[in-house]
XYZ file of C-alpha atoms in Angstrom:
740
model
C -9.252 80.916 51.210
C -11.390 84.381 50.634
C -14.681 84.776 52.060
C -17.626 85.789 49.359
C -18.151 89.277 49.257
C -20.654 90.221 52.089
C -24.506 91.679 51.353
C -23.795 94.720 52.587
C -20.682 95.689 51.014
C -22.005 94.419 47.591
C -24.548 97.316 47.914
C -22.218 99.818 49.100
C -19.633 98.880 46.182
C -22.178 98.678 43.560
C -23.822 102.094 44.298
C -20.302 103.714 44.053
C -18.290 101.677 41.237
C -21.504 100.307 39.585
C -19.538 96.777 40.087
C -16.942 95.349 42.035
C -15.355 94.767 38.986
C -14.159 98.243 38.534
C -12.818 98.526 41.886
C -9.164 99.821 41.454
C -6.424 97.577 42.581
C -4.770 99.890 45.368
C -8.101 99.298 47.337
C -8.509 95.757 47.504
C -6.598 94.596 50.448
C -8.599 97.511 52.212
C -12.279 95.906 50.971
C -11.098 92.472 51.635
C -10.593 93.986 55.370
C -14.006 95.391 55.828
C -15.681 92.156 53.915
C -14.028 90.444 56.580
C -15.263 92.428 59.396
C -18.463 91.797 58.087
C -18.176 88.434 57.660
C -16.720 88.119 61.809
C -19.378 90.358 62.900
C -22.167 88.208 62.023
C -20.551 85.431 63.784
C -19.661 87.234 66.767
C -23.428 87.900 66.716
C -24.386 84.550 66.671
C -21.619 83.459 69.786
C -22.904 86.704 71.563
C -26.630 85.129 71.249
C -25.728 81.936 72.873
C -23.773 83.035 75.471
C -25.981 85.370 77.049
C -29.012 82.974 76.408
C -31.219 85.984 75.014
C -35.265 85.482 74.618
C -36.462 86.014 71.286
C -37.702 89.669 72.165
C -34.303 90.737 73.614
C -32.593 88.825 70.040
C -35.110 91.073 67.907
C -33.689 94.285 70.092
C -30.054 92.673 69.131
C -30.736 92.515 65.782
C -31.785 95.925 64.892
C -28.798 97.152 66.969
C -26.672 95.411 65.302
C -28.400 96.697 61.757
C -27.825 100.092 63.387
C -23.951 99.195 63.545
C -23.983 97.544 60.287
C -25.604 101.413 58.793
C -22.938 102.532 60.978
C -20.136 100.675 59.110
C -21.635 101.881 55.707
C -21.788 105.173 56.406
C -17.997 105.028 57.212
C -17.124 103.200 53.692
C -19.427 106.134 51.993
C -17.006 108.310 54.040
C -14.172 106.040 53.156
C -15.012 105.965 49.065
C -15.990 109.669 49.154
C -13.243 112.400 49.099
C -12.599 114.262 52.206
C -9.706 116.606 53.045
C -6.769 116.795 55.250
C -6.844 114.561 57.998
C -4.746 116.589 60.697
C -3.075 114.402 63.344
C -3.484 110.792 63.636
C -5.772 111.214 67.419
C -8.524 108.538 67.950
C -11.616 111.030 68.557
C -10.765 112.509 65.208
C -10.380 109.057 63.409
C -13.778 107.031 64.963
C -17.292 108.088 64.956
C -17.670 108.386 68.991
C -21.296 109.523 68.411
C -22.200 106.456 66.500
C -20.304 103.905 68.483
C -21.923 105.769 71.486
C -25.120 104.865 70.380
C -24.341 101.044 69.705
C -22.927 100.957 73.028
C -26.042 102.455 74.774
C -28.090 99.778 73.048
C -25.860 96.741 73.652
C -25.428 97.849 77.604
C -29.877 98.197 77.423
C -29.515 94.619 76.112
C -26.611 93.062 77.966
C -26.130 95.451 80.895
C -22.320 94.726 80.096
C -20.772 98.449 80.569
C -18.071 99.338 78.208
C -15.830 102.479 77.518
C -13.649 103.871 74.609
C -10.467 105.803 75.790
C -7.376 107.635 73.807
C -4.250 106.795 74.898
C -4.195 109.871 77.184
C -7.131 108.355 79.273
C -9.821 111.077 77.302
C -12.779 109.215 78.023
C -14.387 108.760 74.399
C -16.982 106.433 74.893
C -18.270 105.230 77.840
C -21.617 103.196 78.931
C -22.955 101.286 82.002
C -20.671 102.439 84.297
C -21.365 100.970 88.097
C -21.884 103.413 91.046
C -19.429 101.732 92.690
C -17.010 103.660 90.130
C -18.962 106.460 89.507
C -19.992 107.895 92.634
C -17.174 106.388 95.226
C -13.822 105.246 93.461
C -13.828 108.083 90.597
C -14.997 110.740 93.385
C -12.006 110.436 96.049
C -8.669 111.375 94.929
C -6.500 108.340 95.709
C -8.999 105.683 94.236
C -9.427 108.105 91.349
C -5.897 108.106 90.673
C -6.109 104.023 91.096
C -9.007 104.537 88.319
C -6.585 106.268 85.822
C -3.521 104.248 86.686
C -5.253 101.227 85.440
C -6.969 103.415 82.299
C -3.035 104.349 81.248
C -0.622 102.208 82.414
C -1.904 98.698 83.538
C -3.281 98.615 79.849
C 0.124 98.581 78.640
C 1.881 96.081 76.399
C -1.414 94.371 75.235
C -0.831 92.716 72.113
C -3.396 94.020 69.289
C -5.905 91.006 68.530
C -5.959 90.308 72.319
C -7.195 90.713 75.594
C -6.268 91.687 79.063
C -8.308 90.847 82.567
C -6.741 92.324 85.610
C -7.842 93.574 89.071
C -7.541 96.971 89.721
C -6.128 98.519 92.878
C -9.945 99.194 94.086
C -10.185 95.442 93.501
C -12.884 95.747 90.487
C -12.145 93.418 87.890
C -11.371 95.032 84.405
C -10.521 94.133 80.615
C -8.580 95.900 77.889
C -7.988 95.479 74.357
C -5.888 97.956 72.248
C -7.254 99.623 69.289
C -4.800 100.405 66.518
C -5.021 101.901 63.887
C -2.155 101.875 60.509
C -0.087 99.957 63.545
C -0.449 102.813 65.574
C -1.859 102.537 69.299
C -4.256 104.855 69.905
C -6.451 103.826 72.091
C -8.054 100.823 74.334
C -11.202 99.397 74.556
C -12.354 98.874 78.431
C -14.763 96.059 79.957
C -14.759 96.454 83.279
C -16.359 97.072 87.181
C -17.297 93.296 87.298
C -17.012 90.173 89.431
C -17.001 87.212 88.705
C -19.621 84.202 89.596
C -18.731 81.847 92.072
C -15.991 84.286 93.301
C -17.340 85.825 96.879
C -15.995 89.396 97.021
C -14.420 89.705 100.472
C -16.896 92.166 102.070
C -14.495 92.985 105.054
C -12.244 94.435 102.481
C -14.373 96.618 100.852
C -15.562 97.600 104.674
C -12.136 98.564 105.207
C -11.986 100.562 102.048
C -14.639 102.279 102.951
C -13.517 103.052 106.414
C -9.750 104.021 104.506
C -11.361 106.249 101.998
C -14.293 107.916 104.284
C -17.490 106.227 101.645
C -20.748 105.731 103.424
C -19.891 101.933 103.991
C -24.093 100.816 103.793
C -24.177 102.915 100.347
C -20.192 101.285 99.650
C -22.163 97.596 99.587
C -24.792 98.158 98.201
C -23.158 99.524 95.305
C -21.297 96.728 95.634
C -24.328 94.518 95.422
C -24.922 95.847 92.396
C -21.719 95.320 90.542
C -22.794 92.640 87.748
C -21.257 89.334 88.204
C -20.430 87.281 84.900
C -19.157 83.760 84.563
C -15.957 83.804 82.680
C -17.115 81.953 79.487
C -19.401 85.051 78.792
C -16.589 87.294 79.488
C -14.778 84.975 77.060
C -17.467 86.120 74.757
C -18.210 89.068 75.094
C -14.225 89.870 74.627
C -13.820 88.101 71.246
C -16.969 90.041 70.091
C -15.142 93.509 71.573
C -11.878 92.834 70.574
C -13.257 91.730 66.831
C -15.562 95.014 66.914
C -12.422 96.962 67.807
C -10.564 95.634 65.119
C -13.475 95.901 62.563
C -13.702 99.883 63.256
C -9.898 100.468 63.456
C -9.649 98.677 59.723
C -12.310 101.139 58.782
C -10.546 104.078 60.405
C -7.610 103.280 59.082
C -8.947 102.863 55.543
C -10.754 106.280 55.735
C -7.255 108.052 56.737
C -5.404 105.752 54.042
C -7.748 107.249 51.551
C -7.880 110.708 52.616
C -4.221 110.907 52.190
C -4.079 109.402 48.847
C -6.415 111.935 48.078
C -4.404 114.738 49.567
C -1.222 113.466 47.844
C -2.794 113.064 44.630
C -3.840 116.649 44.541
C -0.870 117.525 45.800
C 1.366 115.630 42.713
C -1.488 116.996 40.211
C -0.933 120.485 41.759
C 2.802 119.994 41.456
C 2.435 118.565 38.130
C 0.648 121.870 36.604
C 3.183 123.626 38.791
C 6.257 121.683 36.545
C 4.367 121.975 33.446
C 4.423 125.806 34.190
C 8.415 125.929 34.644
C 8.875 124.054 31.733
C 6.474 126.348 29.668
C 8.667 129.322 30.654
C 11.870 127.752 30.352
C 11.320 126.937 26.929
C 9.556 129.896 25.905
C 12.694 131.833 27.545
C 15.888 130.010 26.647
C 15.046 130.467 22.694
C 14.971 127.170 21.623
C 12.102 125.848 19.917
C 10.939 123.064 21.919
C 8.317 120.378 20.530
C 7.378 116.634 20.799
C 5.868 114.894 18.076
C 3.797 111.561 17.840
C 4.496 108.037 16.353
C 3.931 109.619 12.550
C 5.554 112.882 13.646
C 2.738 114.913 13.905
C 3.249 117.710 16.279
C 1.668 117.002 19.943
C 3.297 120.291 21.479
C 5.085 123.041 20.838
C 6.946 126.313 22.508
C 5.757 129.377 21.814
C 9.473 130.040 20.452
C 8.420 128.551 16.938
C 7.010 131.455 16.284
C 10.077 133.971 16.501
C 11.888 131.308 14.749
C 9.271 130.034 12.137
C 6.364 132.438 12.255
C 4.022 129.955 13.333
C 1.977 130.275 16.039
C 1.918 126.601 18.312
C -1.909 126.159 17.259
C -1.444 126.205 13.937
C 1.320 123.028 14.677
C -0.025 121.036 17.195
C -2.050 118.359 15.461
C -1.882 120.016 12.508
C 1.435 119.574 10.750
C 4.400 117.068 10.558
C 7.654 117.537 11.124
C 8.612 117.492 7.629
C 6.008 119.744 6.253
C 8.218 122.474 7.135
C 11.220 121.307 5.658
C 12.665 122.742 2.360
C 11.070 121.638 -0.672
C 14.252 120.560 -2.251
C 15.176 118.595 0.523
C 11.879 117.388 1.970
C 11.841 114.230 1.170
C 15.386 113.132 1.623
C 15.285 114.390 5.290
C 11.766 112.682 5.723
C 13.294 109.578 4.452
C 16.401 109.732 7.005
C 14.236 110.793 9.954
C 11.998 107.648 9.307
C 14.912 105.429 9.366
C 15.957 107.198 12.407
C 12.523 106.663 13.783
C 12.830 102.908 13.171
C 16.130 102.524 14.651
C 14.367 104.473 17.762
C 17.639 106.797 17.690
C 18.705 110.111 19.442
C 20.275 112.649 17.533
C 22.110 115.863 17.887
C 22.602 118.807 15.495
C 20.931 117.662 12.760
C 21.045 120.644 10.578
C 18.260 120.909 8.202
C 16.653 124.229 5.967
C 12.916 124.932 7.060
C 10.482 126.746 5.528
C 8.877 130.343 7.252
C 5.879 131.350 7.184
C 6.383 134.166 5.204
C 8.541 131.860 2.942
C 12.323 132.804 4.061
C 14.532 129.639 4.458
C 15.625 129.224 8.129
C 18.416 126.947 9.025
C 17.697 124.707 12.272
C 19.754 122.763 14.154
C 17.960 119.693 15.417
C 17.920 117.703 18.493
C 15.873 114.914 19.510
C 15.416 111.955 21.805
C 12.802 108.586 21.537
C 9.769 108.672 23.794
C 8.901 105.144 24.601
C 6.421 103.339 26.645
C 7.483 100.942 29.578
C 7.240 97.756 26.789
C 9.859 99.833 24.593
C 7.602 100.675 22.034
C 8.108 103.744 20.819
C 5.353 105.923 21.494
C 7.482 109.918 19.595
C 10.339 111.889 19.587
C 10.746 115.230 21.983
C 13.514 117.442 21.202
C 14.213 121.722 20.664
C 15.720 123.419 17.359
C 18.303 126.065 17.499
C 18.054 128.727 14.635
C 21.755 128.511 12.975
C 20.614 130.743 10.423
C 22.628 133.499 10.642
C 25.741 131.265 12.223
C 25.374 129.732 8.983
C 25.406 132.434 6.789
C 28.727 133.918 9.104
C 30.461 130.832 8.453
C 29.329 131.125 4.384
C 31.337 135.077 4.482
C 34.180 133.256 6.442
C 34.317 130.636 4.008
C 34.187 133.221 1.230
C 36.842 135.230 2.763
C 39.019 132.231 3.526
C 38.482 130.833 -0.171
C 40.199 134.548 -1.345
C 43.470 134.411 0.054
C 45.093 131.296 2.007
C 46.950 133.566 3.922
C 44.028 135.169 5.346
C 42.318 131.387 5.680
C 45.313 130.545 7.878
C 45.954 133.590 9.642
C 42.165 133.517 10.936
C 42.283 130.023 11.408
C 45.145 130.519 13.784
C 43.579 133.102 15.532
C 40.333 130.847 16.289
C 42.885 128.328 17.123
C 44.727 130.692 19.649
C 41.637 131.970 21.190
C 40.519 128.386 21.581
C 44.154 127.883 23.015
C 44.104 130.729 25.436
C 40.382 129.759 26.591
C 41.766 126.201 27.435
C 44.950 127.601 29.232
C 42.674 130.108 30.872
C 40.190 127.432 32.047
C 43.052 125.305 33.187
C 45.075 128.132 34.726
C 41.827 129.072 36.571
C 41.321 125.484 37.834
C 44.861 125.436 38.541
C 44.263 128.570 40.332
C 41.309 127.067 42.357
C 43.321 123.914 43.420
C 46.287 126.122 43.961
C 44.786 128.118 46.607
C 42.383 125.235 48.061
C 45.409 123.480 48.538
C 47.344 126.771 49.940
C 44.971 126.712 52.417
C 45.252 123.329 53.405
C 48.657 123.421 53.501
C 48.426 126.695 55.323
C 46.258 124.607 58.030
C 47.764 121.561 58.202
C 51.462 121.771 57.649
C 53.680 120.852 60.781
C 55.729 123.746 59.765
C 54.914 127.181 61.015
C 53.457 129.664 58.482
C 53.706 133.184 59.521
C 53.491 136.438 57.285
C 54.598 140.015 58.577
C 54.058 143.309 57.655
C 56.800 145.801 57.021
C 56.786 146.957 60.511
C 57.837 142.683 61.522
C 54.719 142.616 62.686
C 52.626 139.270 62.715
C 49.976 139.372 60.061
C 49.091 135.451 59.694
C 49.592 132.586 62.053
C 48.827 128.736 61.110
C 47.597 125.807 63.931
C 51.285 124.541 63.632
C 52.990 128.119 64.797
C 50.880 127.520 67.620
C 51.887 124.501 68.295
C 55.641 125.430 67.733
C 55.796 128.584 70.007
C 52.486 128.011 72.208
C 50.675 131.754 71.236
C 47.191 131.584 69.736
C 46.445 133.570 66.571
C 44.518 135.696 68.745
C 48.062 136.376 70.912
C 50.372 136.522 68.094
C 48.865 138.583 65.224
C 49.588 142.045 65.575
C 52.974 141.544 67.849
C 56.418 142.489 67.007
C 58.617 139.671 66.144
C 60.713 140.451 69.344
C 58.091 138.351 71.337
C 59.517 135.275 70.308
C 63.124 136.054 70.144
C 65.401 136.376 73.016
C 67.813 139.178 73.781
C 70.666 137.780 72.220
C 69.725 136.937 68.604
C 67.849 139.934 67.983
C 71.079 141.927 66.199
C 71.594 138.716 63.732
C 67.618 138.359 63.250
C 67.462 142.239 62.484
C 70.119 141.658 59.849
C 68.421 138.567 58.048
C 65.219 140.891 57.735
C 67.205 144.302 57.161
C 68.492 141.804 54.026
C 64.768 140.579 53.283
C 63.626 144.129 52.536
C 66.490 144.689 50.287
C 65.872 141.204 48.476
C 69.459 140.794 48.964
C 69.346 137.509 50.995
C 68.251 135.485 54.470
C 66.290 133.485 52.491
C 67.292 130.668 55.173
C 68.003 131.353 58.728
C 68.863 129.474 62.090
C 68.438 130.802 65.440
C 67.123 130.130 68.446
C 63.899 131.442 69.919
C 61.658 131.960 72.767
C 58.084 129.952 73.610
C 55.208 131.238 75.332
C 56.154 129.129 78.557
C 59.457 130.253 78.100
C 61.835 127.407 77.060
C 64.363 127.830 74.916
C 64.057 126.516 71.222
C 66.206 126.358 68.041
C 64.387 126.912 64.821
C 64.632 126.779 61.141
C 63.382 129.755 58.963
C 62.517 129.858 55.532
C 61.917 133.429 54.488
C 60.443 134.861 51.370
C 59.807 138.311 50.788
C 56.454 139.010 49.574
C 56.270 141.487 46.692
C 53.461 143.745 45.242
C 52.226 143.630 41.137
C 54.618 147.133 41.001
C 57.659 144.969 42.338
C 58.125 146.693 45.951
C 58.153 144.457 49.085
C 54.568 144.197 50.537
C 55.448 141.857 53.262
C 57.483 138.742 54.459
C 56.306 135.196 54.557
C 58.336 132.392 56.708
C 58.017 128.357 57.485
C 59.131 127.351 60.246
C 60.758 124.247 61.609
C 61.319 123.350 65.529
C 64.728 121.330 65.280
C 65.777 121.396 68.373
C 64.954 117.678 68.779
C 66.375 117.343 65.286
C 69.326 119.140 66.357
C 69.873 116.914 69.315
C 69.365 113.821 67.861
C 71.480 115.020 65.004
C 74.460 115.601 67.340
C 74.676 112.415 69.085
C 74.177 110.262 65.937
C 77.132 112.391 64.330
C 79.528 111.425 67.363
C 77.684 107.560 67.164
C 78.837 107.797 63.311
C 82.389 109.148 64.092
C 82.571 106.572 66.654
C 81.771 103.951 64.733
C 83.649 104.998 61.310
C 87.065 104.982 63.489
C 86.237 101.815 65.063
C 85.408 100.030 61.371
C 88.872 102.144 60.501
C 90.362 100.337 62.744
C 89.111 97.149 62.148
C 88.770 97.212 58.564
C 85.453 96.505 58.507
C 82.468 98.146 56.129
C 79.109 97.841 56.780
C 76.027 98.146 54.735
C 72.006 98.048 54.744
C 69.369 97.195 52.059
C 65.659 98.295 52.390
C 64.325 96.059 49.931
C 60.942 97.907 49.737
C 62.429 101.266 48.700
C 65.960 99.499 47.293
C 67.465 102.097 49.264
C 71.188 101.033 50.443
C 73.528 103.035 52.856
C 77.267 102.185 53.195
C 79.454 103.108 55.636
C 82.711 105.316 55.212
C 84.805 102.011 55.430
C 83.008 100.692 52.670
C 83.753 103.243 50.227
C 87.629 102.795 51.382
C 87.707 98.871 51.183
C 86.013 99.328 47.627
C 87.782 102.392 46.254
C 84.300 104.093 45.545
C 84.144 108.333 45.714
C 81.439 108.751 48.320
C 80.232 111.493 46.060
C 79.034 108.958 43.796
C 76.704 107.369 46.195
C 75.978 103.533 46.990
C 76.412 101.209 44.093
C 73.537 99.293 42.815
C 74.099 95.235 43.671
C 74.738 95.177 39.600
C 77.281 97.655 39.673
C 78.868 96.124 42.876
C 79.755 93.110 41.191
C 81.984 94.658 38.773
C 83.702 95.411 41.734
C 84.163 91.488 42.086
C 86.747 89.434 41.128
C 84.727 87.496 37.833
C 85.464 84.005 39.453
C 83.936 84.934 42.816
C 80.433 86.279 41.825
C 78.539 83.185 41.245
C 79.477 82.725 45.046
C 78.521 86.058 46.046
C 75.150 85.710 43.857
C 73.967 82.372 45.624
C 75.318 83.896 49.112
C 72.692 86.813 48.393
C 69.598 84.516 47.470
C 70.227 82.448 50.475
C 69.919 85.099 52.506
C 67.263 86.435 51.075
C 65.623 82.959 50.915
C 65.735 82.056 54.564
C 67.131 85.434 56.328
C 70.122 83.310 57.974
C 73.418 84.535 58.299
C 75.540 83.970 55.250
C 79.151 83.493 55.293
C 81.270 84.399 51.843
C 85.171 85.350 50.866
C 85.669 86.514 48.188
C 88.330 88.872 45.934
C 87.743 92.472 44.547
C 88.484 93.473 40.783
C 91.825 94.572 40.641
C 90.757 96.399 37.322
C 87.788 98.050 39.424
C 88.877 98.478 42.545
C 92.369 98.130 44.625
C 93.241 93.914 44.865
C 91.628 92.560 48.390
C 90.420 89.461 50.267
C 86.959 90.560 51.362
C 85.385 88.316 53.923
C 81.492 88.615 53.748
C 78.749 88.230 56.178
C 74.722 88.971 55.341
C 71.840 88.246 56.578
C 68.020 88.739 56.284
C 66.001 91.515 58.350
C 62.549 90.725 59.004
C 59.529 92.801 60.018
C 57.066 91.967 62.721
C 55.386 89.498 60.507
C 58.385 87.598 59.917
C 58.627 88.790 56.391
C 62.143 89.760 55.022
C 62.056 93.342 54.201
C 65.952 93.947 54.127
C 69.174 92.788 53.901
C 72.131 93.745 56.535
C 75.998 92.681 55.586
C 79.756 93.378 57.280
C 82.436 93.347 54.891
C 85.849 92.587 56.449
C 89.261 93.291 54.596
C 91.407 89.943 54.890
C 94.320 91.024 52.570
C 96.931 91.569 55.119
C 96.069 87.864 56.606
C 95.503 86.444 52.611
C 98.947 88.168 52.554
C 100.422 86.843 55.232
C 98.933 83.315 54.412
C 100.271 83.217 50.924
C 104.088 84.229 51.971
C 103.594 81.214 54.453
C 102.678 78.979 52.085
C 105.225 80.208 49.286
C 108.230 79.542 51.692
C 106.776 76.408 52.829
C 106.818 75.630 48.976
C 110.348 76.711 48.858
C 111.866 75.050 51.354
C 109.972 71.628 49.996
C 112.010 72.275 46.890
C 115.326 72.686 48.721
C 114.391 69.349 50.333
C 113.580 67.462 46.883
C 116.933 69.460 45.382
C 118.982 68.073 48.186
C 117.241 64.566 48.324
C 117.474 64.217 44.779
C 121.646 64.797 45.276
C 122.199 62.361 47.654
C 120.859 59.868 45.160
C 122.528 60.770 42.564
C 126.028 60.206 44.776
C 124.919 56.897 45.673
C 124.197 56.157 41.706
C 127.656 57.582 40.512
C 128.963 55.698 43.817
C 127.578 51.769 42.406
C 128.309 52.930 38.814
C 132.545 53.678 39.485
C 132.430 49.913 41.854
C 131.269 48.381 38.797
C 133.225 50.055 36.588
C 136.143 48.731 38.994
C 134.915 45.836 39.172
C 135.040 44.909 35.442
C 138.633 46.287 35.362
C 139.498 43.519 37.775
C 140.137 45.930 40.904
C 138.845 46.011 44.484
C 135.653 48.568 44.481
C 136.362 52.045 45.578
C 133.268 52.200 47.906
C 132.116 50.082 50.507
C 128.840 48.883 49.696
C 128.692 51.987 47.078
C 128.200 54.438 49.913
C 131.153 54.814 51.914
C 134.638 55.940 49.557
C 137.807 54.187 50.584
């Protein structure tokens, strides 16, 4: 819960602001911190009185000292609320009032006999009082013990959190206390209280005698100084340090508040100067661009006018600002109409552009203006006025009128003029596009020159290098510095120079040499095979000024192609012998490849390329197409090996029986990305099987004929025997089977 405003602070606020209610909102956190410091100061004063059990006379003296301290705080607050110049760098000595603090500490020491010191982070002593003789006459005199003191001032005081204190025994065996001084979150110094011993903790006299002997001190005087070192209870130490910790925080906040205020004032002054400079630049620009820049309020009354108005309408800015409304300048015959249109636009808070309106010059002439403007709104969106610019287009309108008159006189002239204007526009647009295309082309050409994997080399008419890109260095091993100026022979073996010279002469005559392949030499002496694409560079007179070459190292490609050709020849021979063709399909690119045997099996001219699947189905017998489509679907879905037999379409391909196999191809993630397959010609086997089938059927037919005849003979024998029986004769055939 916020504490009530301290009486001292109330008097200061009334002095400067009249009342606390007039205080700027951005000051409230700082003033609250000052108010809290006053109240904490009162509390610590009471705590210190109880801790030290002061007499009434001493209490009067302490109150007087505290009043002086409060007077110092008041002066500091005066400095915060009063204007200041630049504060410079933030060093503790530049921020705190060391003289006033020294006086307070002197009085406090006279009262309490408790010494204190304020040092900046570099170890520089800013305020010091009540230092003991054992320190000033002994420890800070000897180089080694003084080094221990400086170490305590700087190193041992590190790492203490703001608002806390640290008690430690220095290397000279004295007790010290430190609390940090923070200004704006920055550690600028420390407040030390030290050179004391704790009550009830007797000193180790032998240790101090040993120190006296070690550092050459007068032992008797050194021990006497030790006896004068104050002994404090831990309660006293805690009470004093609580007071000093809050005191350090209080004057840190006051100092930082003064710094923040000084900076705020400096920034405000800089902003004001910048604003004035911006306004001056705006005025200069407005005066120089030839357009009349203006501002009007919500009622249309001019609140600003650039000096260009005098050149355009004859009025000075002083004659308009605060005296005339924008519609007062409209031509009388259209004033009310234009005023109504403008008022409606104001109501809608709309921007407008290229609003053409006639105005009356100060001398009575009609001036045609083209006006553009935009609304000026406050943070809540309420209209404050309009800001805009006017351009005198009287001459342009007069010229447009003359052009219209000319166009009215002759339709032919009008069409011609419009055509010319359109041609000019198209020409300008074409020129703009050409310039942009040229810029992009130059940029792309530079990127291509630097980044292309092909060597880019330019030659002069003496066949010497003038340009050499990074890829040329990669291919030939020579840097640009080594290559430029060299004759082409530095990368040509002796044996190919006559061939290359012929190419060069053809290029100079523009009669050939555009593409060539020859051996070259690298810097390391290794021979490589390069493919050259050459172009004569022709100047504006049509003469060859040089040659540009694109070079590709095809050594490895040539080796690979030779190996591939050999492998393909072997595979083609094997497939031809086995009557087996192979194919591949990349599902990502939908690109397919056929072996040579595939073209032979299906009677397709290789020059026509690989057919699409739909075209391939035309080569398949209509009855077998559904089974082939199903087999392809299964391979695409499962990736498994699928078998399918089909016949070719005799109307589209040689009549064959084909045994097909196809299988899906998976990428490392398991996704099917393609198909591979083989097609084997089973025609001869099918024909042999058909011949065997027909022969078997013929054999079965003859067997049936023969068996049928035997059955008929038996039937005839039975009929003869039956006839003989009717005639009363003996049967001619025994059992109806055997003739008599």
